[in-house]
mmCIF file of N, CA and C in Angstrom:
data_model
loop_
_atom_site.group_PDB
_atom_site.id
_atom_site.type_symbol
_atom_site.label_atom_id
_atom_site.label_comp_id
_atom_site.label_asym_id
_atom_site.label_seq_id
_atom_site.Cartn_x
_atom_site.Cartn_y
_atom_site.Cartn_z
ATOM 1 N N MET A 1 61.916 122.411 130.637
ATOM 2 C CA MET A 1 63.325 122.405 130.793
ATOM 3 C C MET A 1 63.740 120.990 130.906
ATOM 4 N N GLY A 2 63.284 120.335 131.927
ATOM 5 C CA GLY A 2 64.008 119.167 131.742
ATOM 6 C C GLY A 2 63.636 117.956 132.508
ATOM 7 N N LYS A 3 64.475 117.044 132.293
ATOM 8 C CA LYS A 3 64.342 115.728 132.872
ATOM 9 C C LYS A 3 65.276 115.670 134.054
ATOM 10 N N THR A 4 64.866 114.992 135.069
ATOM 11 C CA THR A 4 65.717 114.899 136.247
ATOM 12 C C THR A 4 66.023 113.450 136.535
ATOM 13 N N LEU A 5 67.146 113.243 137.110
ATOM 14 C CA LEU A 5 67.570 111.904 137.485
ATOM 15 C C LEU A 5 67.655 111.896 138.992
ATOM 16 N N THR A 6 66.876 111.037 139.606
ATOM 17 C CA THR A 6 66.945 110.923 141.061
ATOM 18 C C THR A 6 67.666 109.643 141.396
ATOM 19 N N LEU A 7 68.534 109.716 142.340
ATOM 20 C CA LEU A 7 69.305 108.549 142.728
ATOM 21 C C LEU A 7 68.529 107.748 143.751
ATOM 22 N N GLY A 8 68.485 106.475 143.524
ATOM 23 C CA GLY A 8 67.833 105.568 144.460
ATOM 24 C C GLY A 8 68.819 104.517 144.906
ATOM 25 N N SER A 9 68.314 103.466 145.487
ATOM 26 C CA SER A 9 69.190 102.421 146.015
ATOM 27 C C SER A 9 69.886 101.642 144.902
ATOM 28 N N THR A 10 69.335 101.644 143.694
ATOM 29 C CA THR A 10 69.955 100.899 142.601
ATOM 30 C C THR A 10 70.927 101.759 141.816
ATOM 31 N N GLY A 11 71.136 102.972 142.238
ATOM 32 C CA GLY A 11 72.123 103.800 141.562
ATOM 33 C C GLY A 11 71.494 104.860 140.696
ATOM 34 N N GLY A 12 70.276 104.731 140.302
ATOM 35 C CA GLY A 12 69.670 105.775 139.504
ATOM 36 C C GLY A 12 68.331 105.343 138.968
ATOM 37 N N GLU A 13 67.347 106.196 139.082
ATOM 38 C CA GLU A 13 66.033 105.921 138.527
ATOM 39 C C GLU A 13 65.631 107.119 137.700
ATOM 40 N N TRP A 14 64.925 106.868 136.642
ATOM 41 C CA TRP A 14 64.503 107.913 135.724
ATOM 42 C C TRP A 14 63.236 108.556 136.253
ATOM 43 N N ALA A 15 63.322 109.862 136.439
ATOM 44 C CA ALA A 15 62.144 110.568 136.911
ATOM 45 C C ALA A 15 61.331 111.104 135.754
ATOM 46 N N GLY A 16 61.967 111.257 134.603
ATOM 47 C CA GLY A 16 61.248 111.741 133.437
ATOM 48 C C GLY A 16 61.003 113.232 133.505
ATOM 49 N N ALA A 17 60.235 113.717 132.558
ATOM 50 C CA ALA A 17 59.880 115.133 132.507
ATOM 51 C C ALA A 17 58.381 115.248 132.666
ATOM 52 N N LYS A 18 57.921 116.451 132.900
ATOM 53 C CA LYS A 18 56.493 116.665 133.110
ATOM 54 C C LYS A 18 55.662 116.181 131.937
ATOM 55 N N ASN A 19 56.141 116.421 130.716
ATOM 56 C CA ASN A 19 55.352 116.114 129.534
ATOM 57 C C ASN A 19 55.547 114.699 129.017
ATOM 58 N N ASP A 20 56.439 113.903 129.623
ATOM 59 C CA ASP A 20 56.679 112.540 129.150
ATOM 60 C C ASP A 20 55.495 111.658 129.511
ATOM 61 N N PRO A 21 55.064 110.826 128.568
ATOM 62 C CA PRO A 21 53.972 109.906 128.883
ATOM 63 C C PRO A 21 54.441 108.865 129.897
ATOM 64 N N PRO A 22 53.519 108.315 130.677
ATOM 65 C CA PRO A 22 53.899 107.300 131.661
ATOM 66 C C PRO A 22 54.520 106.083 130.961
ATOM 67 N N GLY A 23 55.479 105.446 131.610
ATOM 68 C CA GLY A 23 56.107 104.248 131.064
ATOM 69 C C GLY A 23 57.234 104.532 130.094
ATOM 70 N N ARG A 24 57.497 105.795 129.842
ATOM 71 C CA ARG A 24 58.585 106.127 128.922
ATOM 72 C C ARG A 24 59.909 105.861 129.618
ATOM 73 N N GLU A 25 60.791 105.180 128.904
ATOM 74 C CA GLU A 25 62.105 104.846 129.449
ATOM 75 C C GLU A 25 63.114 105.901 129.020
ATOM 76 N N PRO A 26 64.156 106.075 129.800
ATOM 77 C CA PRO A 26 65.193 107.032 129.406
ATOM 78 C C PRO A 26 65.928 106.533 128.174
ATOM 79 N N PRO A 27 66.576 107.428 127.450
ATOM 80 C CA PRO A 27 67.338 107.012 126.272
ATOM 81 C C PRO A 27 68.375 105.955 126.662
ATOM 82 N N GLY A 28 68.457 104.917 125.849
ATOM 83 C CA GLY A 28 69.422 103.858 126.108
ATOM 84 C C GLY A 28 68.934 102.795 127.066
ATOM 85 N N ARG A 29 67.700 102.971 127.613
ATOM 86 C CA ARG A 29 67.166 101.973 128.546
ATOM 87 C C ARG A 29 65.770 101.545 128.129
ATOM 88 N N GLU A 30 65.607 101.220 126.863
ATOM 89 C CA GLU A 30 64.325 100.758 126.388
ATOM 90 C C GLU A 30 64.025 99.399 127.014
ATOM 91 N N PRO A 31 62.749 99.070 127.152
ATOM 92 C CA PRO A 31 62.403 97.774 127.732
ATOM 93 C C PRO A 31 62.888 96.630 126.848
ATOM 94 N N PRO A 32 63.071 95.437 127.419
ATOM 95 C CA PRO A 32 63.528 94.287 126.629
ATOM 96 C C PRO A 32 62.609 94.043 125.445
ATOM 97 N N GLY A 33 63.217 93.650 124.325
ATOM 98 C CA GLY A 33 62.439 93.376 123.125
ATOM 99 C C GLY A 33 62.185 94.608 122.290
ATOM 100 N N LYS A 34 62.498 95.755 122.819
ATOM 101 C CA LYS A 34 62.283 97.011 122.100
ATOM 102 C C LYS A 34 63.623 97.485 121.569
ATOM 103 N N ASP A 35 63.691 97.713 120.290
ATOM 104 C CA ASP A 35 64.926 98.163 119.655
ATOM 105 C C ASP A 35 64.688 99.564 119.137
ATOM 106 N N ARG A 36 65.481 100.515 119.613
ATOM 107 C CA ARG A 36 65.303 101.885 119.148
ATOM 108 C C ARG A 36 65.414 101.941 117.638
ATOM 109 N N GLY A 37 64.501 102.639 117.014
ATOM 110 C CA GLY A 37 64.545 102.798 115.574
ATOM 111 C C GLY A 37 64.001 101.591 114.839
ATOM 112 N N ASN A 38 63.475 100.635 115.542
ATOM 113 C CA ASN A 38 62.931 99.438 114.917
ATOM 114 C C ASN A 38 61.607 99.139 115.596
ATOM 115 N N GLU A 39 60.536 99.662 115.057
ATOM 116 C CA GLU A 39 59.221 99.560 115.678
ATOM 117 C C GLU A 39 58.671 98.145 115.699
ATOM 118 N N GLY A 40 59.208 97.240 114.880
ATOM 119 C CA GLY A 40 58.689 95.879 114.829
ATOM 120 C C GLY A 40 59.136 95.030 116.005
ATOM 121 N N GLY A 41 60.030 95.527 116.843
ATOM 122 C CA GLY A 41 60.482 94.758 117.983
ATOM 123 C C GLY A 41 61.532 93.714 117.621
ATOM 124 N N ARG A 42 61.939 93.673 116.386
ATOM 125 C CA ARG A 42 62.952 92.706 115.961
ATOM 126 C C ARG A 42 64.318 93.372 115.991
ATOM 127 N N THR A 43 65.307 92.578 116.241
ATOM 128 C CA THR A 43 66.662 93.099 116.257
ATOM 129 C C THR A 43 67.308 92.860 114.909
ATOM 130 N N ASN A 44 67.880 93.897 114.374
ATOM 131 C CA ASN A 44 68.602 93.761 113.113
ATOM 132 C C ASN A 44 70.040 93.375 113.416
ATOM 133 N N ILE A 45 70.516 92.360 112.740
ATOM 134 C CA ILE A 45 71.901 91.931 112.902
ATOM 135 C C ILE A 45 72.575 92.037 111.552
ATOM 136 N N ASP A 46 73.606 92.842 111.519
ATOM 137 C CA ASP A 46 74.397 92.935 110.297
ATOM 138 C C ASP A 46 75.496 91.894 110.374
ATOM 139 N N THR A 47 75.506 91.004 109.417
ATOM 140 C CA THR A 47 76.559 89.991 109.400
ATOM 141 C C THR A 47 77.484 90.274 108.236
ATOM 142 N N LYS A 48 78.737 90.091 108.493
ATOM 143 C CA LYS A 48 79.731 90.252 107.442
ATOM 144 C C LYS A 48 80.373 88.894 107.230
ATOM 145 N N THR A 49 80.344 88.451 106.016
ATOM 146 C CA THR A 49 80.982 87.175 105.728
ATOM 147 C C THR A 49 82.361 87.448 105.168
ATOM 148 N N ARG A 50 83.326 86.752 105.716
ATOM 149 C CA ARG A 50 84.689 86.872 105.216
ATOM 150 C C ARG A 50 84.873 85.892 104.082
ATOM 151 N N PRO A 51 85.483 86.355 103.028
ATOM 152 C CA PRO A 51 85.777 85.385 101.971
ATOM 153 C C PRO A 51 86.830 84.410 102.495
ATOM 154 N N LYS A 52 86.630 83.152 102.187
ATOM 155 C CA LYS A 52 87.593 82.155 102.635
ATOM 156 C C LYS A 52 88.879 82.344 101.850
ATOM 157 N N THR A 53 89.965 82.401 102.587
ATOM 158 C CA THR A 53 91.245 82.570 101.916
ATOM 159 C C THR A 53 91.716 81.225 101.398
ATOM 160 N N LYS A 54 92.094 81.244 100.164
ATOM 161 C CA LYS A 54 92.561 80.026 99.522
ATOM 162 C C LYS A 54 94.000 79.769 99.942
ATOM 163 N N LYS A 55 94.295 78.541 100.304
ATOM 164 C CA LYS A 55 95.660 78.197 100.668
ATOM 165 C C LYS A 55 96.535 78.312 99.425
ATOM 166 N N PRO A 56 97.759 78.794 99.615
ATOM 167 C CA PRO A 56 98.629 78.947 98.447
ATOM 168 C C PRO A 56 98.988 77.590 97.848
ATOM 169 N N SER A 57 99.150 77.580 96.539
ATOM 170 C CA SER A 57 99.574 76.352 95.864
ATOM 171 C C SER A 57 100.982 76.010 96.313
ATOM 172 N N LEU A 58 101.237 74.722 96.425
ATOM 173 C CA LEU A 58 102.556 74.269 96.844
ATOM 174 C C LEU A 58 103.332 73.728 95.655
ATOM 175 N N TYR A 59 104.640 73.870 95.737
ATOM 176 C CA TYR A 59 105.526 73.446 94.655
ATOM 177 C C TYR A 59 106.640 72.567 95.206
ATOM 178 N N LYS A 60 106.925 71.495 94.468
ATOM 179 C CA LYS A 60 108.029 70.610 94.821
ATOM 180 C C LYS A 60 109.310 71.193 94.238
ATOM 181 N N VAL A 61 110.346 71.233 95.053
ATOM 182 C CA VAL A 61 111.665 71.630 94.563
ATOM 183 C C VAL A 61 112.427 70.336 94.296
ATOM 184 N N LEU A 62 112.923 70.205 93.062
ATOM 185 C CA LEU A 62 113.550 68.961 92.613
ATOM 186 C C LEU A 62 115.015 69.176 92.259
ATOM 187 N N LEU A 63 115.825 68.186 92.601
ATOM 188 C CA LEU A 63 117.211 68.150 92.130
ATOM 189 C C LEU A 63 117.293 67.099 91.040
ATOM 190 N N LEU A 64 118.045 67.419 89.978
ATOM 191 C CA LEU A 64 118.214 66.492 88.855
ATOM 192 C C LEU A 64 119.634 65.944 88.854
ATOM 193 N N ASN A 65 119.742 64.671 88.565
ATOM 194 C CA ASN A 65 121.051 64.024 88.535
ATOM 195 C C ASN A 65 121.854 64.475 87.316
ATOM 196 N N ASP A 66 123.160 64.535 87.494
ATOM 197 C CA ASP A 66 124.071 64.732 86.365
ATOM 198 C C ASP A 66 125.322 63.901 86.650
ATOM 199 N N ASP A 67 126.155 63.768 85.648
ATOM 200 C CA ASP A 67 127.346 62.917 85.786
ATOM 201 C C ASP A 67 128.566 63.674 86.307
ATOM 202 N N TYR A 68 128.429 64.942 86.659
ATOM 203 C CA TYR A 68 129.601 65.747 86.997
ATOM 204 C C TYR A 68 129.606 66.303 88.418
ATOM 205 N N THR A 69 128.443 66.603 88.981
ATOM 206 C CA THR A 69 128.391 67.199 90.320
ATOM 207 C C THR A 69 128.737 66.139 91.363
ATOM 208 N N PRO A 70 129.720 66.402 92.220
ATOM 209 C CA PRO A 70 130.086 65.422 93.250
ATOM 210 C C PRO A 70 128.940 65.185 94.239
ATOM 211 N N MET A 71 128.826 63.953 94.688
ATOM 212 C CA MET A 71 127.765 63.592 95.630
ATOM 213 C C MET A 71 127.856 64.417 96.908
ATOM 214 N N GLU A 72 129.059 64.665 97.366
ATOM 215 C CA GLU A 72 129.243 65.441 98.603
ATOM 216 C C GLU A 72 128.728 66.870 98.440
ATOM 217 N N PHE A 73 128.851 67.433 97.248
ATOM 218 C CA PHE A 73 128.335 68.778 96.992
ATOM 219 C C PHE A 73 126.805 68.780 97.055
ATOM 220 N N VAL A 74 126.180 67.745 96.526
ATOM 221 C CA VAL A 74 124.710 67.639 96.572
ATOM 222 C C VAL A 74 124.252 67.560 98.027
ATOM 223 N N VAL A 75 124.959 66.787 98.841
ATOM 224 C CA VAL A 75 124.630 66.693 100.271
ATOM 225 C C VAL A 75 124.768 68.069 100.927
ATOM 226 N N LEU A 76 125.826 68.786 100.604
ATOM 227 C CA LEU A 76 126.029 70.134 101.140
ATOM 228 C C LEU A 76 124.868 71.062 100.770
ATOM 229 N N VAL A 77 124.424 71.014 99.522
ATOM 230 C CA VAL A 77 123.294 71.835 99.063
ATOM 231 C C VAL A 77 122.038 71.508 99.871
ATOM 232 N N LEU A 78 121.775 70.236 100.075
ATOM 233 C CA LEU A 78 120.582 69.824 100.824
ATOM 234 C C LEU A 78 120.651 70.279 102.284
ATOM 235 N N GLU A 79 121.823 70.232 102.861
ATOM 236 C CA GLU A 79 121.988 70.688 104.246
ATOM 237 C C GLU A 79 121.850 72.208 104.338
ATOM 238 N N LYS A 80 122.492 72.895 103.413
ATOM 239 C CA LYS A 80 122.558 74.360 103.466
ATOM 240 C C LYS A 80 121.240 75.051 103.106
ATOM 241 N N TYR A 81 120.578 74.605 102.051
ATOM 242 C CA TYR A 81 119.398 75.313 101.554
ATOM 243 C C TYR A 81 118.069 74.661 101.919
ATOM 244 N N PHE A 82 118.108 73.429 102.385
ATOM 245 C CA PHE A 82 116.857 72.736 102.700
ATOM 246 C C PHE A 82 116.811 72.234 104.142
ATOM 247 N N ALA A 83 117.800 72.631 104.937
ATOM 248 C CA ALA A 83 117.851 72.302 106.369
ATOM 249 C C ALA A 83 117.724 70.801 106.633
ATOM 250 N N LYS A 84 118.340 70.012 105.801
ATOM 251 C CA LYS A 84 118.325 68.559 105.980
ATOM 252 C C LYS A 84 119.525 68.157 106.832
ATOM 253 N N GLY A 85 119.311 67.150 107.668
ATOM 254 C CA GLY A 85 120.415 66.580 108.427
ATOM 255 C C GLY A 85 121.278 65.738 107.494
ATOM 256 N N ARG A 86 122.442 65.371 107.966
ATOM 257 C CA ARG A 86 123.387 64.612 107.138
ATOM 258 C C ARG A 86 122.763 63.318 106.611
ATOM 259 N N ASP A 87 122.076 62.566 107.449
ATOM 260 C CA ASP A 87 121.492 61.288 107.014
ATOM 261 C C ASP A 87 120.405 61.485 105.960
ATOM 262 N N GLU A 88 119.503 62.432 106.209
ATOM 263 C CA GLU A 88 118.424 62.670 105.243
ATOM 264 C C GLU A 88 118.978 63.230 103.931
ATOM 265 N N ALA A 89 119.942 64.120 104.025
ATOM 266 C CA ALA A 89 120.558 64.686 102.820
ATOM 267 C C ALA A 89 121.232 63.588 101.996
ATOM 268 N N THR A 90 121.897 62.663 102.665
ATOM 269 C CA THR A 90 122.554 61.547 101.968
ATOM 270 C C THR A 90 121.521 60.644 101.303
ATOM 271 N N ARG A 91 120.424 60.394 102.011
ATOM 272 C CA ARG A 91 119.357 59.555 101.448
ATOM 273 C C ARG A 91 118.771 60.197 100.192
ATOM 274 N N ILE A 92 118.486 61.499 100.234
ATOM 275 C CA ILE A 92 117.932 62.206 99.070
ATOM 276 C C ILE A 92 118.942 62.209 97.925
ATOM 277 N N MET A 93 120.211 62.455 98.248
ATOM 278 C CA MET A 93 121.257 62.472 97.219
ATOM 279 C C MET A 93 121.337 61.119 96.518
ATOM 280 N N LEU A 94 121.280 60.030 97.278
ATOM 281 C CA LEU A 94 121.338 58.694 96.669
ATOM 282 C C LEU A 94 120.104 58.426 95.809
ATOM 283 N N HIS A 95 118.955 58.914 96.261
ATOM 284 C CA HIS A 95 117.728 58.774 95.467
ATOM 285 C C HIS A 95 117.893 59.507 94.126
ATOM 286 N N VAL A 96 118.405 60.728 94.176
ATOM 287 C CA VAL A 96 118.649 61.505 92.949
ATOM 288 C C VAL A 96 119.640 60.762 92.053
ATOM 289 N N HIS A 97 120.683 60.214 92.651
ATOM 290 C CA HIS A 97 121.724 59.513 91.895
ATOM 291 C C HIS A 97 121.167 58.278 91.178
ATOM 292 N N HIS A 98 120.302 57.523 91.860
ATOM 293 C CA HIS A 98 119.781 56.274 91.287
ATOM 294 C C HIS A 98 118.539 56.472 90.416
ATOM 295 N N LYS A 99 117.683 57.422 90.779
ATOM 296 C CA LYS A 99 116.411 57.607 90.056
ATOM 297 C C LYS A 99 116.454 58.761 89.056
ATOM 298 N N GLY A 100 117.455 59.627 89.173
ATOM 299 C CA GLY A 100 117.570 60.735 88.233
ATOM 300 C C GLY A 100 116.961 62.035 88.715
ATOM 301 N N VAL A 101 116.093 61.962 89.706
ATOM 302 C CA VAL A 101 115.443 63.157 90.243
ATOM 303 C C VAL A 101 115.008 62.862 91.680
ATOM 304 N N GLY A 102 114.987 63.913 92.499
ATOM 305 C CA GLY A 102 114.549 63.742 93.885
ATOM 306 C C GLY A 102 113.955 65.024 94.433
ATOM 307 N N ILE A 103 113.032 64.865 95.361
ATOM 308 C CA ILE A 103 112.350 66.015 95.970
ATOM 309 C C ILE A 103 113.153 66.501 97.175
ATOM 310 N N CYS A 104 113.467 67.778 97.162
ATOM 311 C CA CYS A 104 114.184 68.402 98.283
ATOM 312 C C CYS A 104 113.215 68.916 99.336
ATOM 313 N N GLY A 105 112.033 69.340 98.902
ATOM 314 C CA GLY A 105 111.032 69.888 99.809
ATOM 315 C C GLY A 105 109.848 70.417 99.027
ATOM 316 N N VAL A 106 108.797 70.778 99.764
ATOM 317 C CA VAL A 106 107.571 71.315 99.165
ATOM 318 C C VAL A 106 107.284 72.656 99.841
ATOM 319 N N TYR A 107 107.087 73.685 99.024
ATOM 320 C CA TYR A 107 106.986 75.050 99.541
ATOM 321 C C TYR A 107 105.970 75.867 98.736
ATOM 322 N N PRO A 108 105.510 76.994 99.308
ATOM 323 C CA PRO A 108 104.727 77.941 98.511
ATOM 324 C C PRO A 108 105.591 78.458 97.356
ATOM 325 N N TYR A 109 104.945 78.979 96.338
ATOM 326 C CA TYR A 109 105.629 79.371 95.100
ATOM 327 C C TYR A 109 106.870 80.233 95.334
ATOM 328 N N GLU A 110 106.718 81.325 96.076
ATOM 329 C CA GLU A 110 107.826 82.270 96.243
ATOM 330 C C GLU A 110 109.017 81.624 96.943
ATOM 331 N N VAL A 111 108.748 80.792 97.936
ATOM 332 C CA VAL A 111 109.828 80.124 98.664
ATOM 333 C C VAL A 111 110.524 79.129 97.745
ATOM 334 N N ALA A 112 109.736 78.346 97.013
ATOM 335 C CA ALA A 112 110.311 77.360 96.090
ATOM 336 C C ALA A 112 111.172 78.058 95.039
ATOM 337 N N GLU A 113 110.675 79.145 94.500
ATOM 338 C CA GLU A 113 111.412 79.890 93.479
ATOM 339 C C GLU A 113 112.745 80.414 94.023
ATOM 340 N N THR A 114 112.714 80.915 95.238
ATOM 341 C CA THR A 114 113.934 81.414 95.874
ATOM 342 C C THR A 114 114.947 80.296 96.076
ATOM 343 N N LYS A 115 114.484 79.145 96.535
ATOM 344 C CA LYS A 115 115.391 78.016 96.773
ATOM 345 C C LYS A 115 116.025 77.534 95.469
ATOM 346 N N VAL A 116 115.230 77.454 94.415
ATOM 347 C CA VAL A 116 115.770 77.042 93.110
ATOM 348 C C VAL A 116 116.875 78.008 92.680
ATOM 349 N N THR A 117 116.613 79.292 92.802
ATOM 350 C CA THR A 117 117.603 80.307 92.418
ATOM 351 C C THR A 117 118.865 80.197 93.267
ATOM 352 N N GLN A 118 118.692 80.016 94.570
ATOM 353 C CA GLN A 118 119.852 79.900 95.459
ATOM 354 C C GLN A 118 120.718 78.695 95.095
ATOM 355 N N VAL A 119 120.069 77.550 94.867
ATOM 356 C CA VAL A 119 120.812 76.328 94.533
ATOM 357 C C VAL A 119 121.543 76.495 93.205
ATOM 358 N N MET A 120 120.855 77.036 92.212
ATOM 359 C CA MET A 120 121.474 77.214 90.899
ATOM 360 C C MET A 120 122.669 78.182 90.983
ATOM 361 N N ASP A 121 122.503 79.285 91.692
ATOM 362 C CA ASP A 121 123.595 80.254 91.837
ATOM 363 C C ASP A 121 124.786 79.640 92.575
ATOM 364 N N PHE A 122 124.506 78.938 93.666
ATOM 365 C CA PHE A 122 125.571 78.315 94.455
ATOM 366 C C PHE A 122 126.320 77.265 93.628
ATOM 367 N N SER A 123 125.571 76.496 92.851
ATOM 368 C CA SER A 123 126.193 75.467 92.003
ATOM 369 C C SER A 123 127.109 76.101 90.963
ATOM 370 N N ARG A 124 126.646 77.167 90.314
ATOM 371 C CA ARG A 124 127.449 77.830 89.291
ATOM 372 C C ARG A 124 128.694 78.471 89.902
ATOM 373 N N GLN A 125 128.525 79.087 91.073
ATOM 374 C CA GLN A 125 129.660 79.724 91.748
ATOM 375 C C GLN A 125 130.750 78.704 92.086
ATOM 376 N N ASN A 126 130.335 77.454 92.286
ATOM 377 C CA ASN A 126 131.284 76.401 92.630
ATOM 378 C C ASN A 126 131.652 75.531 91.430
ATOM 379 N N GLY A 127 131.234 75.952 90.250
ATOM 380 C CA GLY A 127 131.625 75.268 89.022
ATOM 381 C C GLY A 127 130.947 73.929 88.776
ATOM 382 N N HIS A 128 129.721 73.767 89.295
ATOM 383 C CA HIS A 128 128.990 72.507 89.105
ATOM 384 C C HIS A 128 127.744 72.741 88.253
ATOM 385 N N PRO A 129 127.396 71.753 87.427
ATOM 386 C CA PRO A 129 126.219 71.889 86.554
ATOM 387 C C PRO A 129 124.912 71.391 87.199
ATOM 388 N N LEU A 130 124.873 71.274 88.512
ATOM 389 C CA LEU A 130 123.684 70.755 89.205
ATOM 390 C C LEU A 130 122.440 71.539 88.789
ATOM 391 N N GLN A 131 121.382 70.820 88.447
ATOM 392 C CA GLN A 131 120.121 71.440 88.032
ATOM 393 C C GLN A 131 119.091 71.309 89.150
ATOM 394 N N CYS A 132 118.362 72.388 89.372
ATOM 395 C CA CYS A 132 117.304 72.420 90.380
ATOM 396 C C CYS A 132 116.087 73.049 89.718
ATOM 397 N N THR A 133 114.944 72.406 89.859
ATOM 398 C CA THR A 133 113.709 72.916 89.254
ATOM 399 C C THR A 133 112.583 72.837 90.275
ATOM 400 N N MET A 134 111.429 73.335 89.864
ATOM 401 C CA MET A 134 110.241 73.234 90.713
ATOM 402 C C MET A 134 109.049 72.884 89.847
ATOM 403 N N GLU A 135 108.094 72.189 90.455
ATOM 404 C CA GLU A 135 106.852 71.877 89.743
ATOM 405 C C GLU A 135 105.711 71.873 90.745
ATOM 406 N N LYS A 136 104.532 72.215 90.247
ATOM 407 C CA LYS A 136 103.354 72.281 91.100
ATOM 408 C C LYS A 136 103.031 70.898 91.635
ATOM 409 N N GLU A 137 102.676 70.870 92.903
ATOM 410 C CA GLU A 137 102.367 69.583 93.529
ATOM 411 C C GLU A 137 101.000 69.088 93.105
#
């Protein structure tokens, strides 16, 4: 019938059964170095390697100069869609005005694409030909 558990000062000792050979440990309490189901005494470790996630490619959002869009409108676009302060927006606008192109920011593809669309739509709604593009960094 069975195995009995007698309580001792340590909380529990295995009494075993009549037919158990001496030195047999209760289930779940094998001696150190002994791994159930592994007679070689070695511990099997299953390791799972995570594939390294590749960082998303970044894209520069660019404003292109034209002869018709007012400078103040370009500053407004930089403040509204790129969270630039007045001074930084003015600096970028002047760079675009003098060099022909300027970087508004660098973003993951989807964010850059959204910003380009927003700027182009806002410019058209306000009757300005301002061009905004993106290119891989």
